[in-house]
PDB file of C-alpha atoms in Angstrom:
ATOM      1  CA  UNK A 115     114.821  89.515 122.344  1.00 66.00           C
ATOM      2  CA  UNK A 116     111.764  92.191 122.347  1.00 90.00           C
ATOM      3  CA  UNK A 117     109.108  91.674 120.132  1.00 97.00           C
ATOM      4  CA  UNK A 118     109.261  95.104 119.595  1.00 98.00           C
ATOM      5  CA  UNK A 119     112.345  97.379 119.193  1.00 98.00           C
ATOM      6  CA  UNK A 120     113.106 100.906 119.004  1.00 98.00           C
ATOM      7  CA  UNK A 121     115.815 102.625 117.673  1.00 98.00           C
ATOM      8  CA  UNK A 122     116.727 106.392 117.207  1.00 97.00           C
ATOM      9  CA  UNK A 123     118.684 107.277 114.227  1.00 97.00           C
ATOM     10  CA  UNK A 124     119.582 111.329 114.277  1.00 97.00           C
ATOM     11  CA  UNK A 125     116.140 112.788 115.166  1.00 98.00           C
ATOM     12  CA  UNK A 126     113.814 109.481 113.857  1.00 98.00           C
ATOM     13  CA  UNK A 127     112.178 106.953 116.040  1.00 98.00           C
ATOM     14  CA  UNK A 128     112.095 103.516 114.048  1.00 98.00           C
ATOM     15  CA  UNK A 129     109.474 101.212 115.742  1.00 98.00           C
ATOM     16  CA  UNK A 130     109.996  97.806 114.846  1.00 98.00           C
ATOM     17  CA  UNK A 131     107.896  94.466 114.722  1.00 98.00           C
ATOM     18  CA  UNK A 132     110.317  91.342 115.394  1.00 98.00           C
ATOM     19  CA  UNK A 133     108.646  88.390 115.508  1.00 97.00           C
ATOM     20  CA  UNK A 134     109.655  87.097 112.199  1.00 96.00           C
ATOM     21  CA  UNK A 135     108.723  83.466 112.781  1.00 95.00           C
ATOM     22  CA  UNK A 136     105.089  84.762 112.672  1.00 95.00           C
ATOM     23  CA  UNK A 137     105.842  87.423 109.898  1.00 96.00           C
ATOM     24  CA  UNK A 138     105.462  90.171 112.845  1.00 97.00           C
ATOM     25  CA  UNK A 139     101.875  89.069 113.410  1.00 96.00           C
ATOM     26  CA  UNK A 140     100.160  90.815 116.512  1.00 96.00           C
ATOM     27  CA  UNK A 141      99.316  89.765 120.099  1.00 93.00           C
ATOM     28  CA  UNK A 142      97.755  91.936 122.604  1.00 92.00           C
ATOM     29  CA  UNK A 143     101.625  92.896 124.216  1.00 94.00           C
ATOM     30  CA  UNK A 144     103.173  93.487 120.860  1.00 96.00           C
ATOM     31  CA  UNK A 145      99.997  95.722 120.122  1.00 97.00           C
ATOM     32  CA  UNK A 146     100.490  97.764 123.588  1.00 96.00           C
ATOM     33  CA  UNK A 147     104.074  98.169 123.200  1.00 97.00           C
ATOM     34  CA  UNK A 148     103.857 100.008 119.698  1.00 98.00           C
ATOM     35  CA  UNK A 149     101.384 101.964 120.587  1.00 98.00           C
ATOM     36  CA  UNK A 150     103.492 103.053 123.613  1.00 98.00           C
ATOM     37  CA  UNK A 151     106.333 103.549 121.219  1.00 98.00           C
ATOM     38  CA  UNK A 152     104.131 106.158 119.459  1.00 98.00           C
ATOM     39  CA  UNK A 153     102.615 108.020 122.270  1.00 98.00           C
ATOM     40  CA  UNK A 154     105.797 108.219 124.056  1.00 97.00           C
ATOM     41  CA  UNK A 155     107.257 109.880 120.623  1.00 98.00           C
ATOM     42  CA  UNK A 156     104.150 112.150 119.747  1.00 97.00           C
ATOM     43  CA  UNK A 157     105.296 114.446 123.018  1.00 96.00           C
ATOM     44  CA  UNK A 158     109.144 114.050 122.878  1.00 97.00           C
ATOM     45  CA  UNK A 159     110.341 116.477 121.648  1.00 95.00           C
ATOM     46  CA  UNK A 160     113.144 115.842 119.886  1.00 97.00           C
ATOM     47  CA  UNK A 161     111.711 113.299 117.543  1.00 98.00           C
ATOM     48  CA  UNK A 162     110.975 114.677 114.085  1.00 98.00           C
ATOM     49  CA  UNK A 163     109.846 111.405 112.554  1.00 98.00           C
ATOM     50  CA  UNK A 164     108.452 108.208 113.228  1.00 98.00           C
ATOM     51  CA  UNK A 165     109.132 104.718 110.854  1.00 98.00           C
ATOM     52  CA  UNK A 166     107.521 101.864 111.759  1.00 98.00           C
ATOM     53  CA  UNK A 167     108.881  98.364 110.202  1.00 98.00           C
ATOM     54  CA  UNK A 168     108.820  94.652 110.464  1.00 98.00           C
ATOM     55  CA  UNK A 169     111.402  92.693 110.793  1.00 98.00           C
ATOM     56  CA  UNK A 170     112.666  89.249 108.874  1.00 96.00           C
ATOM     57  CA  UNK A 171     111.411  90.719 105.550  1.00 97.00           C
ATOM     58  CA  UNK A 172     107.665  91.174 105.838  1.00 98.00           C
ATOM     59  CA  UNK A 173     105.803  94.291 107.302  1.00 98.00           C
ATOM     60  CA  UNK A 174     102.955  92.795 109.531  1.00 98.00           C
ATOM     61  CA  UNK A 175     100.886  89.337 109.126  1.00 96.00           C
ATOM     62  CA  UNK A 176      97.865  90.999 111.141  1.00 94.00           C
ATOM     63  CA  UNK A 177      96.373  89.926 114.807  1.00 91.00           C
ATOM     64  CA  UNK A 178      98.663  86.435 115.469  1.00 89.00           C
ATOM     65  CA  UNK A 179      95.278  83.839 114.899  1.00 76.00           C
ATOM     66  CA  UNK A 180      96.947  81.376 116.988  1.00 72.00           C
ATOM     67  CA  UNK A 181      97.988  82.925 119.600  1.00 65.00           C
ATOM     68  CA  UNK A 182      95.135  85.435 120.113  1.00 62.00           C
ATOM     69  CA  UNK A 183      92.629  82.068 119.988  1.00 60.00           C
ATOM     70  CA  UNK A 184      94.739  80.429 122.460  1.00 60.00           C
ATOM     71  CA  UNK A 185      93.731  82.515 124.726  1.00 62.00           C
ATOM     72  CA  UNK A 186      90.336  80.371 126.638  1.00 61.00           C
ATOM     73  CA  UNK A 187      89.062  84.096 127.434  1.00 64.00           C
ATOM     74  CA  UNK A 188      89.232  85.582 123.746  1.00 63.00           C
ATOM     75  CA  UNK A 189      85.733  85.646 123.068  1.00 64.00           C
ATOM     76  CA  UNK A 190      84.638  86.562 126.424  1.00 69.00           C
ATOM     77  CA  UNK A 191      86.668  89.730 126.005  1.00 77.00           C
ATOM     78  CA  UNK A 192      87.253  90.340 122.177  1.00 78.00           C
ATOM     79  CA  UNK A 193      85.494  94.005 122.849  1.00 80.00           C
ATOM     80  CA  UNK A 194      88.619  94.346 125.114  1.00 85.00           C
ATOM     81  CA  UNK A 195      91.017  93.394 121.945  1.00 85.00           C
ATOM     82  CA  UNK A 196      89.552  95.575 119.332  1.00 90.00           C
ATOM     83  CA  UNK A 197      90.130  98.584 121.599  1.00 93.00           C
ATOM     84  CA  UNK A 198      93.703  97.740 122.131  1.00 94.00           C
ATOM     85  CA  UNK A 199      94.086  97.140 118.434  1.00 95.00           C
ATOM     86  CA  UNK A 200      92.387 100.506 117.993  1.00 96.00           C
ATOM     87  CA  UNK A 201      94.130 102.547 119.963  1.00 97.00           C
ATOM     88  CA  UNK A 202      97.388 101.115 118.369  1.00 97.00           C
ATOM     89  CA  UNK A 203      95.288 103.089 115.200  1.00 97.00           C
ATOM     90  CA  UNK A 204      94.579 105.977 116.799  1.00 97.00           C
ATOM     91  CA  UNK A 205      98.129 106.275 118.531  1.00 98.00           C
ATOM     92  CA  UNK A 206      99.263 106.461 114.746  1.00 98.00           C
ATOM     93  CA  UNK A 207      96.888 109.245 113.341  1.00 97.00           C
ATOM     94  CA  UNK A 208      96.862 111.514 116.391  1.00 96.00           C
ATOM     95  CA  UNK A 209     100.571 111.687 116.687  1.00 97.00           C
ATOM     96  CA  UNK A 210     101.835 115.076 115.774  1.00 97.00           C
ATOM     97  CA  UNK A 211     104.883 113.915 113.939  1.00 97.00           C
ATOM     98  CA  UNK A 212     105.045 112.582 110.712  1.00 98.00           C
ATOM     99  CA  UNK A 213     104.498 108.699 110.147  1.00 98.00           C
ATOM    100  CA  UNK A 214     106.271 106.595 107.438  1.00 98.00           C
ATOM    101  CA  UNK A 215     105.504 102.918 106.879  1.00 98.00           C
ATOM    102  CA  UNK A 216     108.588 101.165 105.465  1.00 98.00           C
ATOM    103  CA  UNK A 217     107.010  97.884 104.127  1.00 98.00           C
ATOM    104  CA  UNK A 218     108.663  94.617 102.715  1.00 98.00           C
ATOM    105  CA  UNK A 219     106.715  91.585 102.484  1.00 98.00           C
ATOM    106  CA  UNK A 220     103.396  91.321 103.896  1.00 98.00           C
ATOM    107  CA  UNK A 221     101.240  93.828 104.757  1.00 98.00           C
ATOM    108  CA  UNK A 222      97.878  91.691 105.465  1.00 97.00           C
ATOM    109  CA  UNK A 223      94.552  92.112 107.239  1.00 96.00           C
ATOM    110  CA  UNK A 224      95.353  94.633 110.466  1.00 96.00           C
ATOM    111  CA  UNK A 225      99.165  94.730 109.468  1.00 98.00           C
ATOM    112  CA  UNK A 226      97.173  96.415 105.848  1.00 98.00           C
ATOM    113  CA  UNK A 227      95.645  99.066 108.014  1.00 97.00           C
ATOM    114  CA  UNK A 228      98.844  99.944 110.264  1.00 98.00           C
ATOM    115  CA  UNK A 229     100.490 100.499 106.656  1.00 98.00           C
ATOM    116  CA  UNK A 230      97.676 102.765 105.936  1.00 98.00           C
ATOM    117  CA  UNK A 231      97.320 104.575 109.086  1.00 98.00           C
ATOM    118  CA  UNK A 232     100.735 105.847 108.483  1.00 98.00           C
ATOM    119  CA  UNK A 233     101.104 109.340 107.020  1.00 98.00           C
ATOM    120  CA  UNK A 234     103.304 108.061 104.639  1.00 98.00           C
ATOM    121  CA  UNK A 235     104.292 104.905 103.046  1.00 98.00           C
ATOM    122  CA  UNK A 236     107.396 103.330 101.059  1.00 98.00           C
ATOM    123  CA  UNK A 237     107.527 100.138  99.955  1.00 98.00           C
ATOM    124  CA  UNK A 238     109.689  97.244  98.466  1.00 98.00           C
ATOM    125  CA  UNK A 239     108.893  96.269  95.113  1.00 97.00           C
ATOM    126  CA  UNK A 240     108.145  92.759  97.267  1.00 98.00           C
ATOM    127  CA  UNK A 241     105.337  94.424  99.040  1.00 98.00           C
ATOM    128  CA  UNK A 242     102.057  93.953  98.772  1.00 98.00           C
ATOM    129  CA  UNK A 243      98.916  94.859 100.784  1.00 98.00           C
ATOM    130  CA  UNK A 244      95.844  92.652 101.374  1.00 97.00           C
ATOM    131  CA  UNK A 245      92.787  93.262 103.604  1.00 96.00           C
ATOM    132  CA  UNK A 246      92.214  89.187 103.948  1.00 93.00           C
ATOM    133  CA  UNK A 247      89.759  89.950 106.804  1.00 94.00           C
ATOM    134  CA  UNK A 248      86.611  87.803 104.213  1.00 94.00           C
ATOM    135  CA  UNK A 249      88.747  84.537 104.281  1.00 92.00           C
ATOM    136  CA  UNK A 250      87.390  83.762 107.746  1.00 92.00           C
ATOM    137  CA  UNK A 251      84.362  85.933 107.534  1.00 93.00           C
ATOM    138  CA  UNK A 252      85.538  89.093 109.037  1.00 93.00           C
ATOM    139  CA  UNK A 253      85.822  92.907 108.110  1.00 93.00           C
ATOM    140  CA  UNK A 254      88.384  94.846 108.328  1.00 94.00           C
ATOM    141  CA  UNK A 255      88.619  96.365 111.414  1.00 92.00           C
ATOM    142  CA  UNK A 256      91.789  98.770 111.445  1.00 94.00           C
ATOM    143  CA  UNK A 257      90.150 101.542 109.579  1.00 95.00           C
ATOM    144  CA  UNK A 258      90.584  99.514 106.102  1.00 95.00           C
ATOM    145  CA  UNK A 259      86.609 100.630 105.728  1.00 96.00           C
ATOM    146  CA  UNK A 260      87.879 104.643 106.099  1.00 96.00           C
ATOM    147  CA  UNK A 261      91.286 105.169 104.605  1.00 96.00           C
ATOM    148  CA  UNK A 262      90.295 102.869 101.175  1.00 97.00           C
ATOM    149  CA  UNK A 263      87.734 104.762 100.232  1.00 96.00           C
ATOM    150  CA  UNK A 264      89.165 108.389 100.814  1.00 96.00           C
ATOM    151  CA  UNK A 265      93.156 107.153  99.279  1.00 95.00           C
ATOM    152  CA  UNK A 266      91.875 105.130  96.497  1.00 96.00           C
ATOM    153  CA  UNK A 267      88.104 105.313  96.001  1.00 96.00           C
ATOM    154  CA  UNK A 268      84.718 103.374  96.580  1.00 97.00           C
ATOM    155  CA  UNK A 269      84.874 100.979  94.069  1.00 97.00           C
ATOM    156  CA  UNK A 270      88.699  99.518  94.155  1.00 96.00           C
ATOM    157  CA  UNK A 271      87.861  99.730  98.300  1.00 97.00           C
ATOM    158  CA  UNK A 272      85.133  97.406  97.789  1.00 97.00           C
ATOM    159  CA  UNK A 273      87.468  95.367  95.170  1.00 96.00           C
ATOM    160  CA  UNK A 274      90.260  95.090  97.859  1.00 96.00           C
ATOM    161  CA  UNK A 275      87.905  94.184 101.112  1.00 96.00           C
ATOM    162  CA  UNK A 276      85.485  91.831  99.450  1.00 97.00           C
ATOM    163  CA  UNK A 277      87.837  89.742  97.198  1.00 97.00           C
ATOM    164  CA  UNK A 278      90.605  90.496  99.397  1.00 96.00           C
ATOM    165  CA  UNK A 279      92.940  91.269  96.427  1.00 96.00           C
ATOM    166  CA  UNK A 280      96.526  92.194  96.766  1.00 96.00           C
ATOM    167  CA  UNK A 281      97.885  95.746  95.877  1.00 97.00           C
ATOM    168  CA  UNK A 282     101.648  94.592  95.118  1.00 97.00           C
ATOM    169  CA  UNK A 283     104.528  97.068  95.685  1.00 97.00           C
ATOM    170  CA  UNK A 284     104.683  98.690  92.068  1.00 97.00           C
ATOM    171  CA  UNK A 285     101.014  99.355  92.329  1.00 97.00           C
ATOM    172  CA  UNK A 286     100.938 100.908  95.679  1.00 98.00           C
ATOM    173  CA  UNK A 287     103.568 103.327  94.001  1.00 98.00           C
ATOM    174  CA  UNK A 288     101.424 103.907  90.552  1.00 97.00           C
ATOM    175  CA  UNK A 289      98.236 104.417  92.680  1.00 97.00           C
ATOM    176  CA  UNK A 290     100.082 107.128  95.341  1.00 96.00           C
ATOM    177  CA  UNK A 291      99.418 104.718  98.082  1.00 97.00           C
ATOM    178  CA  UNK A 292     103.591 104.486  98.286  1.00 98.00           C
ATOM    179  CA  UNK A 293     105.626 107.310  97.783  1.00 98.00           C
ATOM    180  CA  UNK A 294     108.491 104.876  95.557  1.00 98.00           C
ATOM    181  CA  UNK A 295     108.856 100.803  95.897  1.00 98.00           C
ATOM    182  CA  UNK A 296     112.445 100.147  95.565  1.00 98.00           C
ATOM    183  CA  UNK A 297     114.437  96.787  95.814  1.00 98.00           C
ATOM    184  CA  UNK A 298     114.178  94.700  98.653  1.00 98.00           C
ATOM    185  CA  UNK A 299     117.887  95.499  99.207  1.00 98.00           C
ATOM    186  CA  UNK A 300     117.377  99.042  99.255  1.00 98.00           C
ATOM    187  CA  UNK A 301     114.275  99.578 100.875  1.00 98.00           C
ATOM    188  CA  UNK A 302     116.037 100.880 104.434  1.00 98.00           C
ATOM    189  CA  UNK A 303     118.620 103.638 102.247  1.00 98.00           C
ATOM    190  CA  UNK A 304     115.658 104.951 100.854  1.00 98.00           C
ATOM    191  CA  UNK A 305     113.051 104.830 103.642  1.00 98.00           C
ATOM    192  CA  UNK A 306     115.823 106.743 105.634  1.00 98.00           C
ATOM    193  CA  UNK A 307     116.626 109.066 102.866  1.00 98.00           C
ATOM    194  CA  UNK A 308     112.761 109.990 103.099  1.00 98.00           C
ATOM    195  CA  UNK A 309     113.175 110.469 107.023  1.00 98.00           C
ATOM    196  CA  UNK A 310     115.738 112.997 106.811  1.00 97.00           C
ATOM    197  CA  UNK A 311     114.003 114.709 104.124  1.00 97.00           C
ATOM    198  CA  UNK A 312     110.561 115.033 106.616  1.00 98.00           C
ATOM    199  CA  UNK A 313     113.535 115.632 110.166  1.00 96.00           C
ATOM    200  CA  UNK A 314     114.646 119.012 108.653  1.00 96.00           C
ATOM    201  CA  UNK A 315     111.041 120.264 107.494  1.00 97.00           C
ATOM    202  CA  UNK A 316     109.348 122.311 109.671  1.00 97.00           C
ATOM    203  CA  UNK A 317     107.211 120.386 112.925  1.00 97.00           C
ATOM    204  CA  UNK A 318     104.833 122.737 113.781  1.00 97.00           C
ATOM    205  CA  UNK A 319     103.492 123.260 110.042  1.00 98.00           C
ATOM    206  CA  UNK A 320     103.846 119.155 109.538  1.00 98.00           C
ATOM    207  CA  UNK A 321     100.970 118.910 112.786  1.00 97.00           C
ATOM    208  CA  UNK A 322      98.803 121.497 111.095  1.00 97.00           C
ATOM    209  CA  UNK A 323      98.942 119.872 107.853  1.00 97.00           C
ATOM    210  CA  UNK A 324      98.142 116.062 109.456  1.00 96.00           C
ATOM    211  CA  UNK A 325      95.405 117.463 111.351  1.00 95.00           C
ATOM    212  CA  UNK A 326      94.171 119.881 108.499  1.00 97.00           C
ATOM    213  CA  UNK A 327      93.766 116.642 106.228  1.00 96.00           C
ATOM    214  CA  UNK A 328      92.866 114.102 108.578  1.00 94.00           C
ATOM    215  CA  UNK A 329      89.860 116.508 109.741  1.00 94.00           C
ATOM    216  CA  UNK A 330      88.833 116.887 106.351  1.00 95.00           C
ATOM    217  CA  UNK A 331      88.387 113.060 105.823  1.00 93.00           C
ATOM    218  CA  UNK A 332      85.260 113.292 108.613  1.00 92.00           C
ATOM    219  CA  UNK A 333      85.423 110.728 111.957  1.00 93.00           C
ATOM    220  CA  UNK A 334      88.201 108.292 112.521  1.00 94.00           C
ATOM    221  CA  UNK A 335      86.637 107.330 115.390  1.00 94.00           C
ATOM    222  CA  UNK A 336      83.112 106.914 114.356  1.00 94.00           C
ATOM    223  CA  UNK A 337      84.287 104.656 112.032  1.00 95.00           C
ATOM    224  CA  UNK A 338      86.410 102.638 114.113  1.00 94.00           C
ATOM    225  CA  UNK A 339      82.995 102.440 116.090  1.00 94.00           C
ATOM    226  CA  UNK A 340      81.031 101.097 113.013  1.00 95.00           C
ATOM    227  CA  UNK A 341      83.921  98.235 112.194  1.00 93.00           C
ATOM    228  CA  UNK A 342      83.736  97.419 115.957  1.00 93.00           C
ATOM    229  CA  UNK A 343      80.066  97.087 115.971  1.00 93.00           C
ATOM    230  CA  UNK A 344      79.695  95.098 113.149  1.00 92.00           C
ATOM    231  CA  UNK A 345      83.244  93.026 113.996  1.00 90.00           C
ATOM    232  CA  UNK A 346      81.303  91.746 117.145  1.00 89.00           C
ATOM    233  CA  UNK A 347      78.450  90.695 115.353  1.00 92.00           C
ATOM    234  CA  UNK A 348      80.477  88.970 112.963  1.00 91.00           C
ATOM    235  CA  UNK A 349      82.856  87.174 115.525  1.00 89.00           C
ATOM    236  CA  UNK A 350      79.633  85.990 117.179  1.00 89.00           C
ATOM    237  CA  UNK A 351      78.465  83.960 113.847  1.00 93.00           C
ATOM    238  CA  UNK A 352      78.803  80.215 112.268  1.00 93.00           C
ATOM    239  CA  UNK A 353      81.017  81.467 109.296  1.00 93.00           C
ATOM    240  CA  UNK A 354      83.780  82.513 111.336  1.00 90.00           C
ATOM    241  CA  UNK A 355      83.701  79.870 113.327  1.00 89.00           C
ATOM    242  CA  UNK A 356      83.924  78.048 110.238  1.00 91.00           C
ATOM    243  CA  UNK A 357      86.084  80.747 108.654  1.00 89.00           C
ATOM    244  CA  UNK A 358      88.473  79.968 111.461  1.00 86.00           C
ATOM    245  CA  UNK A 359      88.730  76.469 111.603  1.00 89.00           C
ATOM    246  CA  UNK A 360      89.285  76.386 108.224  1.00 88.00           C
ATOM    247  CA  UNK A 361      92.286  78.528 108.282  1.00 86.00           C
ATOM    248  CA  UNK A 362      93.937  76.321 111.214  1.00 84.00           C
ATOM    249  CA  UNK A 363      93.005  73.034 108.746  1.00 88.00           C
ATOM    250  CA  UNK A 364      94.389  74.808 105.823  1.00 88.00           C
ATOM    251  CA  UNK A 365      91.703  74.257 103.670  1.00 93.00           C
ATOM    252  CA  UNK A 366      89.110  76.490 101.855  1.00 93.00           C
ATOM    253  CA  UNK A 367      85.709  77.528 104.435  1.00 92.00           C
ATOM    254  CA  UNK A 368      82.293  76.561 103.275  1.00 94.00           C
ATOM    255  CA  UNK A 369      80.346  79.644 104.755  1.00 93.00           C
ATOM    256  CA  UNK A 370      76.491  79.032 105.250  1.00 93.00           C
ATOM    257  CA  UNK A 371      75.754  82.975 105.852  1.00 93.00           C
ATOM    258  CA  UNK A 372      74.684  81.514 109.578  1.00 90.00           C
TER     259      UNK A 372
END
């Protein structure tokens, strides 16, 4: 089975994550072939919409830990995996066609910032978001440092990345992160319901308004440079090292700010 599926459902693209056994956590393939899924969307034509999903009841888990560190090359080319993971971002934003997130479960660490990337986002009252980059002493590095700020402000942004709270499904909704959270059970009627609600508005006007607004948020990319920069330096420290080892132990990390 792909580890990534696409389906078309009147004129929507629904991209989804299935690898439930690692509650749709990322590799480098899975990464490339959503992306694809989007830029293959953002110039056909006949595509009003794009969902993306995860399957097996959670949204996205983040970059797969395990299986990216299995990799004996990782650290040798981790610049090369950040701009994978960030074009996956950018794939998102600069498609012309309106984006909805439909999240259940787990929305952590880079799975957080593909739900926020999205244009749009509905949730099940199961959801909940979590930038849990600081439990192995990282940053978010999928744009968590732009969109928080600019959709919920500077000092719930720093709340959410430094003590890597969760934002659970009814709050996502009271805060106009979420357009509704809904049951579990009904979290595909209404996601759907929403998708044929943005396939019969107008295209051209829905690209003017997504560019209009992301423009006047200032750089995406510049600040996608500035979590890369500092990412590196990070990933090149004791505390991750530490960070890391202690997530594969299951235990809490003793960083030493080395």
């Amino acid at each position: 089975m792909s580890e990534v599926t696409t389906e078309r459902v009147s004129r929507t693209l629904i991209v989804t994550i299935a690898r439930p056994e690692a509650r749709n956590a990322l590799t480098i393939p899975v990464v490339r072939a959503v992306r694809e899924a989007f830029t293959s969307a953002a110039s056909d034509e006949s595509i009003r919409c794009v969902v993306l999903t995860g399957a097996g009841g959670h949204f996205c888990a983040g970059a797969d830990l395990r299986a990216n560190m299995a990799d004996p090359e990782v650290m040798a080319r981790v610049d090369e995996y950040i701009e994978d993971f960030h074009g996956l971002i950018r794939s998102i934003v600069r498609c012309p066609k309106p984006t909805l997130a439909m999240v259940d479960g787990a929305a952590v660490g880079f799975g957080a910032d593909l739900a926020l990337a999205c244009d749009l986002r509905i949730v099940s009252e199961r959801a909940y978001v979590q930038e849990k980059f600081v439990g192995i002493g990282l940053m978010p590095d999928g744009g968590g440092t732009f969109w928080l700020p600019r959709l919920l402000g500077t000092a719930r942004a720093m709340q959410l990345c430094m003590l890597a709270d969760k934002l659970d499904g009814k709050t996502l909704k009271e805060l106009g992160v979420a357009v509704d959270a809904v049951p579990a059970e009904k979290l595909h009627e209404a996601a759907m319901m929403l998708a044929t609600r943005l396939e019969k508005g107008p295209p051209l006007a829905f690209a003017a308004i997504k560019a209009s607004i992301y423009a006047s948020w200032g750089d995406l990319d510049a600040a996608l440079a500035r979590e890369r920069d500092n990412q590196l330096r990070l990933l090149k420290t004791a505390d991750v090292m530490e960070g890391v080892l202690a997530f594969m132990q299951k235990r809490e990390p003793e960083f030493q700010g080395k």
